Amino acid sequence: MLTADGIFLGVSTKPEYVTLRLANRHGLVTGATGTGKTVSLQVMAEGFSAAGVPVFAADIKG
């Protein structure tokens, strides 16, 4: 979700956002099976796309 604060990622003790002007062009998300990596990347990709940023994502398995 895109907001004035950036791309909403979720809530820990407070809402967490990725500020668009501070976002890097590349990223890596790692973790065990079932920990929400794909969902997190989908939220970020949708937010960046809504902000007009071209998005490419690869979900490599195996």
Short mmCIF file of C-alpha atoms in Angstrom, two decimals, residues 8-52:
data_model
loop_
_atom_site.label_atom_id
_atom_site.label_comp_id
_atom_site.label_asym_id
_atom_site.label_seq_id
_atom_site.Cartn_x
_atom_site.Cartn_y
_atom_site.Cartn_z
CA PHE A 8 3.58 0.28 4.01
CA LEU A 9 5.32 -2.95 5.03
CA GLY A 10 3.54 -3.92 8.21
CA VAL A 11 3.40 -3.29 11.92
CA SER A 12 5.82 -4.23 14.68
CA THR A 13 5.62 -1.84 17.62
CA LYS A 14 4.54 0.83 15.13
CA PRO A 15 3.71 0.96 11.41
CA GLU A 16 6.79 0.39 9.22
CA TYR A 17 7.33 1.99 5.80
CA VAL A 18 9.94 1.98 3.04
CA THR A 19 10.60 5.62 2.18
CA LEU A 20 10.67 5.83 -1.62
CA ARG A 21 13.54 8.31 -1.83
CA LEU A 22 15.69 6.01 0.33
CA ALA A 23 14.80 2.75 -1.43
CA ASN A 24 17.61 0.83 -3.11
CA ARG A 25 17.34 -0.56 -6.65
CA HIS A 26 18.15 -4.12 -5.59
CA GLY A 27 17.20 -6.32 -2.70
CA LEU A 28 17.36 -9.83 -1.35
CA VAL A 29 14.78 -11.49 0.87
CA THR A 30 15.73 -14.76 2.52
CA GLY A 31 14.11 -16.96 5.13
CA ALA A 32 12.69 -20.35 5.91
CA THR A 33 9.71 -21.83 4.09
CA GLY A 34 6.42 -20.30 5.17
CA THR A 35 7.82 -17.14 6.76
CA GLY A 36 6.10 -14.69 4.38
CA LYS A 37 8.85 -13.83 1.90
CA THR A 38 6.62 -14.00 -1.17
CA VAL A 39 3.80 -12.03 0.45
CA SER A 40 6.25 -9.36 1.64
CA LEU A 41 7.71 -9.04 -1.86
CA GLN A 42 4.25 -8.85 -3.41
CA VAL A 43 3.31 -5.97 -1.08
CA MET A 44 6.54 -4.15 -1.89
CA ALA A 45 6.26 -4.75 -5.65
CA GLU A 46 2.67 -3.48 -5.69
CA GLY A 47 3.68 -0.38 -3.72
CA PHE A 48 6.64 0.42 -5.96
CA SER A 49 4.53 -0.18 -9.07
CA ALA A 50 1.80 2.14 -7.73
CA ALA A 51 4.50 4.79 -7.28
CA GLY A 52 5.52 4.40 -10.94
#
